[in-house]
PDB file of C-alpha atoms in Angstrom:
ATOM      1  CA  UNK A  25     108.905  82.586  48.336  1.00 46.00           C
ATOM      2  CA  UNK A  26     111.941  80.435  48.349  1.00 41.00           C
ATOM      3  CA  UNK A  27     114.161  80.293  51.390  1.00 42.00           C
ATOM      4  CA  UNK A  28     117.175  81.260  50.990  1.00 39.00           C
ATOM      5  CA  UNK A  29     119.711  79.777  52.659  1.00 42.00           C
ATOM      6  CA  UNK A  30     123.084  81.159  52.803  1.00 39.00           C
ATOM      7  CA  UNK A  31     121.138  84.261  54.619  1.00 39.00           C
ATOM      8  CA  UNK A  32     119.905  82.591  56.911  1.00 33.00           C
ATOM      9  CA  UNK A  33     123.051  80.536  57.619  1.00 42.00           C
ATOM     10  CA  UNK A  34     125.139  84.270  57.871  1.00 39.00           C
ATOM     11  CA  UNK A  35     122.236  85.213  60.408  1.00 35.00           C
ATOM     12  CA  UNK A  36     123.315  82.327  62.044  1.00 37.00           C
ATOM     13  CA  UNK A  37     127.216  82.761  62.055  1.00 39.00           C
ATOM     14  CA  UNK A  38     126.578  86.383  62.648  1.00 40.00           C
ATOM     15  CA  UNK A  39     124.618  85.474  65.912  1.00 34.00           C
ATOM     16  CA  UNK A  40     126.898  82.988  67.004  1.00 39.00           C
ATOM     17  CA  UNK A  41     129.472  85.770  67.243  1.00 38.00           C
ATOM     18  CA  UNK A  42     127.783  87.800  69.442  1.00 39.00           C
ATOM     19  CA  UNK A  43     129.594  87.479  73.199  1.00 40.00           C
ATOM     20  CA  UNK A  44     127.488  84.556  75.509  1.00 39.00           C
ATOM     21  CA  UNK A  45     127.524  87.435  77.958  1.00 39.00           C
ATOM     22  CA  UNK A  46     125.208  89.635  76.328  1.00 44.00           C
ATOM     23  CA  UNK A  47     122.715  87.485  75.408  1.00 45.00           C
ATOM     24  CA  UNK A  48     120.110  85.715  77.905  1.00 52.00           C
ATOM     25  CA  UNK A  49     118.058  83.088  76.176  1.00 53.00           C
ATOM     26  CA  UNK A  50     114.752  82.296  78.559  1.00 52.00           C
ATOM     27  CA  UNK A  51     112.455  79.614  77.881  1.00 51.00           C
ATOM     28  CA  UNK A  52     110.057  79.853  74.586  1.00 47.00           C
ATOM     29  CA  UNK A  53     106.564  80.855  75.659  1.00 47.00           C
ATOM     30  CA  UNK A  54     105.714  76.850  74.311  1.00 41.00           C
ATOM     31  CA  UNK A  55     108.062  75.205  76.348  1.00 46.00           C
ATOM     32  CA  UNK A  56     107.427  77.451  79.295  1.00 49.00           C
ATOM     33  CA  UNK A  57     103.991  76.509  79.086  1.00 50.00           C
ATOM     34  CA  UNK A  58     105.181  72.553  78.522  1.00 53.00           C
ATOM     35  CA  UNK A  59     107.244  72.988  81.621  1.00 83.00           C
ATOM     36  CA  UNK A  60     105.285  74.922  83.792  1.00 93.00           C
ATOM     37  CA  UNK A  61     106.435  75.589  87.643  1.00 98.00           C
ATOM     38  CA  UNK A  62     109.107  72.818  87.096  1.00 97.00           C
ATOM     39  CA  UNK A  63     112.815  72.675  87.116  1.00 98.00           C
ATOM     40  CA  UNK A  64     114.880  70.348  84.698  1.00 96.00           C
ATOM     41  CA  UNK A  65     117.687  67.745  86.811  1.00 97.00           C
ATOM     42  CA  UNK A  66     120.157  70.690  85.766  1.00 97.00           C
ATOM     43  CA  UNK A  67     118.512  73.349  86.905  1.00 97.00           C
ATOM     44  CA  UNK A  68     118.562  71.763  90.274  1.00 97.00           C
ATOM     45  CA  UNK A  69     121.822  71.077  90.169  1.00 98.00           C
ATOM     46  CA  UNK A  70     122.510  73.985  89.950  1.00 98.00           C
ATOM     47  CA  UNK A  71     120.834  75.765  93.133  1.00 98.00           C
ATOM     48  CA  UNK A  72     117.219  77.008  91.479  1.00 98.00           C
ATOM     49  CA  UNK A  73     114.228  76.270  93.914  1.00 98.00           C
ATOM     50  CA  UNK A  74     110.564  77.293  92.931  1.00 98.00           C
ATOM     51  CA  UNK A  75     108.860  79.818  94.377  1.00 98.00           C
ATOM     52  CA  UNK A  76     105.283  78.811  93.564  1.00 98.00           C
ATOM     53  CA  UNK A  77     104.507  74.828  92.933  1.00 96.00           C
ATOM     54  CA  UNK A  78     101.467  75.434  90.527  1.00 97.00           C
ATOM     55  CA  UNK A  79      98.975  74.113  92.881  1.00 97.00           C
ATOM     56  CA  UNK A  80      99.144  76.407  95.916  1.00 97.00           C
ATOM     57  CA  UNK A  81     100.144  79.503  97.724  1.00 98.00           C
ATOM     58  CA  UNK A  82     102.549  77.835 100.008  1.00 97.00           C
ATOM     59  CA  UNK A  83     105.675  79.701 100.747  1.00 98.00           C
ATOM     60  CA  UNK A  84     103.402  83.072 100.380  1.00 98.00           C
ATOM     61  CA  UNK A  85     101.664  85.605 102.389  1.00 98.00           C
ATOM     62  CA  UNK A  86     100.318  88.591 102.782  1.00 98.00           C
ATOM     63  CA  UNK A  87     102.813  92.024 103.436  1.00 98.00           C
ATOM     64  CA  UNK A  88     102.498  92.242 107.749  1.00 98.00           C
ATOM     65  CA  UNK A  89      99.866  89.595 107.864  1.00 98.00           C
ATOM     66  CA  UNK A  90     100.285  85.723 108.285  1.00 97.00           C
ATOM     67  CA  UNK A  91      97.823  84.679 106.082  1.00 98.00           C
ATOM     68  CA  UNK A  92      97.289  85.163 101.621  1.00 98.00           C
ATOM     69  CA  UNK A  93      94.922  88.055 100.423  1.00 97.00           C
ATOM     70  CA  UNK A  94      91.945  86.025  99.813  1.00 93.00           C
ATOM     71  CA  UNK A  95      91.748  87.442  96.030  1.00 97.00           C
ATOM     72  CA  UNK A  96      95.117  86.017  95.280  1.00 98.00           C
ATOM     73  CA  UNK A  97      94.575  82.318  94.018  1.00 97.00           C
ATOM     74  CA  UNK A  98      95.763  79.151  92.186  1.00 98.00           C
ATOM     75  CA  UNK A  99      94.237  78.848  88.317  1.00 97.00           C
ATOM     76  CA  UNK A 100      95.348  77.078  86.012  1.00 96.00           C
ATOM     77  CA  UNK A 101      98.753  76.762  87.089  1.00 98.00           C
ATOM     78  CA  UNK A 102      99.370  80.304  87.697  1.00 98.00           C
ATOM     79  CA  UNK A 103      99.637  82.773  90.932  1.00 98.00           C
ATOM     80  CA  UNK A 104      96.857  85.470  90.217  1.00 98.00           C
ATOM     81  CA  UNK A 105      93.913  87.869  90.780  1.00 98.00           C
ATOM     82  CA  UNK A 106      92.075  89.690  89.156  1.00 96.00           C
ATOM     83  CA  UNK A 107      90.886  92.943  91.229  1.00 95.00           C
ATOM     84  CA  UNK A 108      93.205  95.472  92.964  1.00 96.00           C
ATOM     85  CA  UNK A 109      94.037  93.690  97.084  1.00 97.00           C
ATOM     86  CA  UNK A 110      97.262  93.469  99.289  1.00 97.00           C
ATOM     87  CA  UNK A 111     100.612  92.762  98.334  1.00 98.00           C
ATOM     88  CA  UNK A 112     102.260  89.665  98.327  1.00 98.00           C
ATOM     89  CA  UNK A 113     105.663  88.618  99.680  1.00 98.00           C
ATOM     90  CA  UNK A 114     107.356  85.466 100.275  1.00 98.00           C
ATOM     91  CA  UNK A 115     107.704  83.517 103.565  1.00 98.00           C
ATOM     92  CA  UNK A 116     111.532  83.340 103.759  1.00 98.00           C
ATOM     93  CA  UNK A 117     114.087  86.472 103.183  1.00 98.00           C
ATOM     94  CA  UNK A 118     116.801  86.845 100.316  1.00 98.00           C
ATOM     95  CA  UNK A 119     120.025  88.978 100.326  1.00 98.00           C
ATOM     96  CA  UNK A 120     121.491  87.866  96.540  1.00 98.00           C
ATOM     97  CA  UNK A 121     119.756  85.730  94.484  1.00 98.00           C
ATOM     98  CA  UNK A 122     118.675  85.532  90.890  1.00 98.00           C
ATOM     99  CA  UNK A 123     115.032  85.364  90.311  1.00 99.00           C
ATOM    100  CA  UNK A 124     113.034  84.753  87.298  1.00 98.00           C
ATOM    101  CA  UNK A 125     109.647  84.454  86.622  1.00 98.00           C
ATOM    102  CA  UNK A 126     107.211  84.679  83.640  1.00 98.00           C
ATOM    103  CA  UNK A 127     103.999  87.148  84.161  1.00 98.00           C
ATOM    104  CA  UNK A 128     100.991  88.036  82.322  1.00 98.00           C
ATOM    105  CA  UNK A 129      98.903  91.606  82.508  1.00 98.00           C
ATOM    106  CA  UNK A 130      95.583  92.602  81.436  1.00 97.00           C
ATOM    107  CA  UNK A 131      95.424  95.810  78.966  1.00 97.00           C
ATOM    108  CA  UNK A 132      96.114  98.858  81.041  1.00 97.00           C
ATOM    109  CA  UNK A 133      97.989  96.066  84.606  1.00 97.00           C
ATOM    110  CA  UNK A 134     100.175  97.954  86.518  1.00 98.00           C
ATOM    111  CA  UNK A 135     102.065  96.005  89.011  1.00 98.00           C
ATOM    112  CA  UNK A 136     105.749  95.177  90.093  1.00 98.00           C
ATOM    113  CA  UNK A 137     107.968  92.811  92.130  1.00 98.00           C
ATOM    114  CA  UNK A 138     110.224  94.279  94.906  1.00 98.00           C
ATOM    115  CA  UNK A 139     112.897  92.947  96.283  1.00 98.00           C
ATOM    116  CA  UNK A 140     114.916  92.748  99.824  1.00 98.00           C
ATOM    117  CA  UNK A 141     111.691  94.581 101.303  1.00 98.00           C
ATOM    118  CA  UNK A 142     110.954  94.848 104.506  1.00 98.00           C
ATOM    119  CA  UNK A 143     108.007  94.745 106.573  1.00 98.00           C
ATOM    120  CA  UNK A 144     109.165  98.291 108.855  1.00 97.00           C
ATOM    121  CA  UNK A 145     106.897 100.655 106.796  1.00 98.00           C
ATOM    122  CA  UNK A 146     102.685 100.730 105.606  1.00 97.00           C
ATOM    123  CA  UNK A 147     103.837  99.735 102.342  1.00 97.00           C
ATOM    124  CA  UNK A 148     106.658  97.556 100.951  1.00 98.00           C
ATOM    125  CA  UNK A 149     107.275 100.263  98.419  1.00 98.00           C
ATOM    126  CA  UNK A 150     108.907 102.470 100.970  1.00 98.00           C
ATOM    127  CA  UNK A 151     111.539 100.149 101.673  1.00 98.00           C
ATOM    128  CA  UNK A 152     112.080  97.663  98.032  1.00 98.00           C
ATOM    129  CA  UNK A 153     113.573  99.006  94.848  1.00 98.00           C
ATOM    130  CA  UNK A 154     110.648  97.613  92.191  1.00 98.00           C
ATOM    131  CA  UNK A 155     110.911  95.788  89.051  1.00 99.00           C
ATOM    132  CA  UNK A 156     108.194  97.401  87.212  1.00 98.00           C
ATOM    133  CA  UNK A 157     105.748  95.194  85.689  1.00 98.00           C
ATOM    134  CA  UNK A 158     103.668  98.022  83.237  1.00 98.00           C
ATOM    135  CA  UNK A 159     101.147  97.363  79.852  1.00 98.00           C
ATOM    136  CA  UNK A 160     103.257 100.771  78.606  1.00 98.00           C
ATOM    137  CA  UNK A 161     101.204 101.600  76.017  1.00 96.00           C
ATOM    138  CA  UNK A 162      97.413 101.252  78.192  1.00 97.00           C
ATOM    139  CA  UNK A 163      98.879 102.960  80.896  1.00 97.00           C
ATOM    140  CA  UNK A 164      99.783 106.323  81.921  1.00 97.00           C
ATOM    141  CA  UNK A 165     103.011 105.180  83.551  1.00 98.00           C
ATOM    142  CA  UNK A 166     104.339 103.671  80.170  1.00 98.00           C
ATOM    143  CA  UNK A 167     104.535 107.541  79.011  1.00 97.00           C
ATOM    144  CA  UNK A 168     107.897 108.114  81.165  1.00 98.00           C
ATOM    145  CA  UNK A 169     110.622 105.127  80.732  1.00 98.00           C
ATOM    146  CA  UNK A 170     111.219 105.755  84.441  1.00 98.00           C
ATOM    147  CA  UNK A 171     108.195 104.107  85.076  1.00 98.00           C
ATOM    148  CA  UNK A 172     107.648 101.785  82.217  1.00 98.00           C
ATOM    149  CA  UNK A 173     108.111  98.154  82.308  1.00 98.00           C
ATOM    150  CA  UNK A 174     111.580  96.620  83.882  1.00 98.00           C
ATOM    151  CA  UNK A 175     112.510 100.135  85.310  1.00 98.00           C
ATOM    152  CA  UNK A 176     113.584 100.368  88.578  1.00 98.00           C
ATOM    153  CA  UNK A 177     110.588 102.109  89.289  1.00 98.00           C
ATOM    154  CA  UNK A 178     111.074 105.951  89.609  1.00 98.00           C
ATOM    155  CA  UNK A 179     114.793 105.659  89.695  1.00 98.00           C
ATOM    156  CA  UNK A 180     116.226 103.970  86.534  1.00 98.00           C
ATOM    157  CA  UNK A 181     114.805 104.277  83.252  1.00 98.00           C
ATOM    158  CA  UNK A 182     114.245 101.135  80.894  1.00 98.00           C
ATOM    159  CA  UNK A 183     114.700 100.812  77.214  1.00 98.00           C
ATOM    160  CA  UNK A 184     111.469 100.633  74.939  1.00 98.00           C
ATOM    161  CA  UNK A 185     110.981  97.990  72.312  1.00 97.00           C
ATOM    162  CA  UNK A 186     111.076  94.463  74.217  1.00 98.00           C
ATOM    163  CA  UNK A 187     107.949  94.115  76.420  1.00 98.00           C
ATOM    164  CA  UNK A 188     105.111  91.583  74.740  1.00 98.00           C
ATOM    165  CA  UNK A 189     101.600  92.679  74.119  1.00 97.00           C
ATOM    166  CA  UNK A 190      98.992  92.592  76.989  1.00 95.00           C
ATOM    167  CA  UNK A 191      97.448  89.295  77.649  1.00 95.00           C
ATOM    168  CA  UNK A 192     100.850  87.439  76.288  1.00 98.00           C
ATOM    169  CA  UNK A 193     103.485  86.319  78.726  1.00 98.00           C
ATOM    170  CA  UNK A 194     106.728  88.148  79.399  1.00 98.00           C
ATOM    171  CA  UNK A 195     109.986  86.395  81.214  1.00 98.00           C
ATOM    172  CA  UNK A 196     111.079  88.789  83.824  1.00 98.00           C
ATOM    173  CA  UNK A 197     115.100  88.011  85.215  1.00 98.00           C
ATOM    174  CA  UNK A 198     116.208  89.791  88.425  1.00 99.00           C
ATOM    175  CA  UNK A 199     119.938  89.834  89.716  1.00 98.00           C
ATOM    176  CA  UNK A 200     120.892  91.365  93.172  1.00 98.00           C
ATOM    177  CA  UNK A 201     124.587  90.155  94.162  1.00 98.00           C
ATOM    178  CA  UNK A 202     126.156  92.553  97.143  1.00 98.00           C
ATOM    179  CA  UNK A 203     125.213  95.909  95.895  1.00 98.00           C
ATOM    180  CA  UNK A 204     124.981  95.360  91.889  1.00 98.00           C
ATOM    181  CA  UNK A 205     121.547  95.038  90.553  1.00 99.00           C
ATOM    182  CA  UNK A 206     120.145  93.801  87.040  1.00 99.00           C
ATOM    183  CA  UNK A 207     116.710  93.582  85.570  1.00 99.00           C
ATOM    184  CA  UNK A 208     115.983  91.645  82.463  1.00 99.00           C
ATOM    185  CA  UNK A 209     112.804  91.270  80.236  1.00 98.00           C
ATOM    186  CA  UNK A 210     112.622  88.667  77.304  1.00 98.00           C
ATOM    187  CA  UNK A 211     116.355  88.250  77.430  1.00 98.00           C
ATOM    188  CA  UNK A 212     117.563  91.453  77.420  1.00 98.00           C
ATOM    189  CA  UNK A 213     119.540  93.555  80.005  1.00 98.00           C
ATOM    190  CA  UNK A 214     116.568  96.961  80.771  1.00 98.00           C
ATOM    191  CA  UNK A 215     118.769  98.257  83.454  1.00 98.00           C
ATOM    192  CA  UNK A 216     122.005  97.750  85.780  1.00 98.00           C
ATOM    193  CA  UNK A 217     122.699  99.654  88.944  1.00 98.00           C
ATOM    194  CA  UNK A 218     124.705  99.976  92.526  1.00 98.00           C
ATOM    195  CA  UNK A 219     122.625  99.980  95.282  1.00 98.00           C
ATOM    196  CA  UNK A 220     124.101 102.806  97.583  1.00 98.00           C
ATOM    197  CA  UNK A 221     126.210 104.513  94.597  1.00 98.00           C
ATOM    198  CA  UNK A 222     126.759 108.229  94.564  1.00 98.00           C
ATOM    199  CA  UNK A 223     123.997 108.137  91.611  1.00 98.00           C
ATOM    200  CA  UNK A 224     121.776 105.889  93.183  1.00 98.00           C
ATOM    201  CA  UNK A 225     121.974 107.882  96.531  1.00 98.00           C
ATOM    202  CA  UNK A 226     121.721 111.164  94.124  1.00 98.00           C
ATOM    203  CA  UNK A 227     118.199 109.699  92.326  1.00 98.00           C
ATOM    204  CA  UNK A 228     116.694 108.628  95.553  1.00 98.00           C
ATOM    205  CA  UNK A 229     117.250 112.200  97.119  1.00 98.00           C
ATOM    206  CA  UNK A 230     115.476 113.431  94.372  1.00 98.00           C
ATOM    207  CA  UNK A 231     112.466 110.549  93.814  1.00 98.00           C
ATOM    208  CA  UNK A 232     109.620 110.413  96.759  1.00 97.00           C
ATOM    209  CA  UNK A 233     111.496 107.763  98.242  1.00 98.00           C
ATOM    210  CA  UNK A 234     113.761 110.592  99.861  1.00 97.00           C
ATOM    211  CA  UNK A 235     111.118 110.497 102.914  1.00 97.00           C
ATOM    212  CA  UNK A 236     112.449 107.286 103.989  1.00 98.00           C
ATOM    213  CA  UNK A 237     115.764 106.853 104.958  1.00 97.00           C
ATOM    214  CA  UNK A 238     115.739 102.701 104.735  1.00 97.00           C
ATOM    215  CA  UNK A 239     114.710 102.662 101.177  1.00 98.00           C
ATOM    216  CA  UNK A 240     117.056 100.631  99.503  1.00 98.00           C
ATOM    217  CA  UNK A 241     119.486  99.723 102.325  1.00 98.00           C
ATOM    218  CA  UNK A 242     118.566  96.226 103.898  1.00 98.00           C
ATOM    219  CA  UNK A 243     120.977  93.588 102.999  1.00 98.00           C
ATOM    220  CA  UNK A 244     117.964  91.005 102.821  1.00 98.00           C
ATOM    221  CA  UNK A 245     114.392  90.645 102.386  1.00 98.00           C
ATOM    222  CA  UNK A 246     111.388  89.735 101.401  1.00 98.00           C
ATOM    223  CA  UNK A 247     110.677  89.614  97.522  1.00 98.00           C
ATOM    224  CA  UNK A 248     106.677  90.933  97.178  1.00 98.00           C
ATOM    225  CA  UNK A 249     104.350  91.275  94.416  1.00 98.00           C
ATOM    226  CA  UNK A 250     102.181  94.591  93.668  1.00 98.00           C
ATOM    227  CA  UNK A 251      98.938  93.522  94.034  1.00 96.00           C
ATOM    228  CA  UNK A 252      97.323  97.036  95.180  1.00 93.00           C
ATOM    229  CA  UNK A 253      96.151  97.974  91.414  1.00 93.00           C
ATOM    230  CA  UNK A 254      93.163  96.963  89.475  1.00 89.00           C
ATOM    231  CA  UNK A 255      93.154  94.393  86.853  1.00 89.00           C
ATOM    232  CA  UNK A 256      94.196  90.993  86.180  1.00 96.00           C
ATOM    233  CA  UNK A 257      97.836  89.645  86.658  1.00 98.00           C
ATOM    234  CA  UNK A 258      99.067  85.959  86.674  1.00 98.00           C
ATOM    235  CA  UNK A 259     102.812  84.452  86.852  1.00 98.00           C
ATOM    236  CA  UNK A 260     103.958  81.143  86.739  1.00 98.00           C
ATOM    237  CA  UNK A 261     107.715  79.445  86.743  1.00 98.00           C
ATOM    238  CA  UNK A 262     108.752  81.675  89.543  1.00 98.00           C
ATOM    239  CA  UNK A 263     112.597  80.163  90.663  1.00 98.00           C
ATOM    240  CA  UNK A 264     114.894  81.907  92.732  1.00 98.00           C
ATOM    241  CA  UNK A 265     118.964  80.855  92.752  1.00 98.00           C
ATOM    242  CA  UNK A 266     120.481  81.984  96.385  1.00 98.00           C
ATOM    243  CA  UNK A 267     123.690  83.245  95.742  1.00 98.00           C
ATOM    244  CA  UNK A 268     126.721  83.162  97.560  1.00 95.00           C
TER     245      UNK A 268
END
């Protein structure tokens, strides 16, 4: 078949309308792989740190312990395991920050990244909203877009359409400034929320987080990954940018 330019050139013009705002461009899955666990001079410049260097678990431990779940390991550049074991969480606390990382699930993963958790509870869960991280269509969870990938698990419901196949890599971005809250996946907005909102306050007394009246509130914590489910997970380029 021919190409056929002037399409392609109004695809382009078309796109180029489309408001900067609305559109969130994260790295190809080649050049994330090229660039692996680095940040460009700009990038720097700009406030990003990583979270994980590539070749160890520094900055990490395990939730209420002072040392990593031994099934958590470095390979081949990424953060992962491969059998159901404790969650993870980082070293130092966050209050607002932007977070992005790229992650990887097995057919049928379940897992998740919280966020300002703290350490008051048995479980993180019971005190961190959750990015969800979800193969929706091997798992039973993906049934209910309250629970599917890049919901705010239990609470806010994600749109269907934009999560990758299991076993290819997915770019998760996570904003928490004050109380407003923003998950991304592949480049596009899932969900946006106000921690401590009449309607957030209104889901949680209706979700099993209702038992615990610090779910949600703490102005900073740790960010933790699920690790409590079977199967294999792996992330890499994990940055955080502290903000004011």
């Amino acid at each position: 078949m021919h190409p056929r330019p002037l399409r392609y050139g109004s695809l382009l013009a078309g796109l180029a309308l489309l408001p900067a705002a609305c559109i969130h461009r994260p790295p190809t899955a080649a050049n994330a792989s090229e660039q692996a666990n680095s940040l460009t001079i700009s990038q720097q410049s700009a406030g990003w740190r990583l979270l994980f260097d590539g070749t160890s678990t520094a900055g990490w431990r395990g939730y209420k312990s002072a040392t990593v779940p031994a099934a958590w390991h470095v390979e081949g550049g990424t953060l992962a395991k491969s059998t159901g074991t404790d969650d993870l969480v980082t070293t130092d606390k966050y209050g607002n920050f932007e977070l992005e990382l790229d992650w990887r699930l097995a057919p049928g993963g379940n897992a998740g990244v919280f966020y300002r958790g703290t350490e008051e509870y048995d479980h993180i869960y019971w005190s961190a909203p959750e990015y969800q991280l979800l193969d929706d269509q091997g798992h039973p969870d993906g049934k209910d877009r309250l629970t599917a990938a890049a919901s705010d698990y239990a609470l806010y419901a994600s749109p269907a359409g934009f999560l990758h196949a299991p076993g290819e890599w997915n770019h998760t971005r996570i904003v928490v400034n004050g109380n407003h809250v923003e998950h991304w996946l592949n480049g596009h907005q899932m969900v946006v929320y106000e921690l401590g909102s009449d309607d957030w306050n209104d889901r949680v007394s209706k979700s099993k987080f209702k038992d615990y009246p610090h779910y949600g509130k703490a102005k900073e914590g740790y960010i933790g990954i699920q690790g409590d489910h079977d199967g294999a997970l792996a992330l890499r380029n994990i940055k955080i940018k502290v903000l004011p």
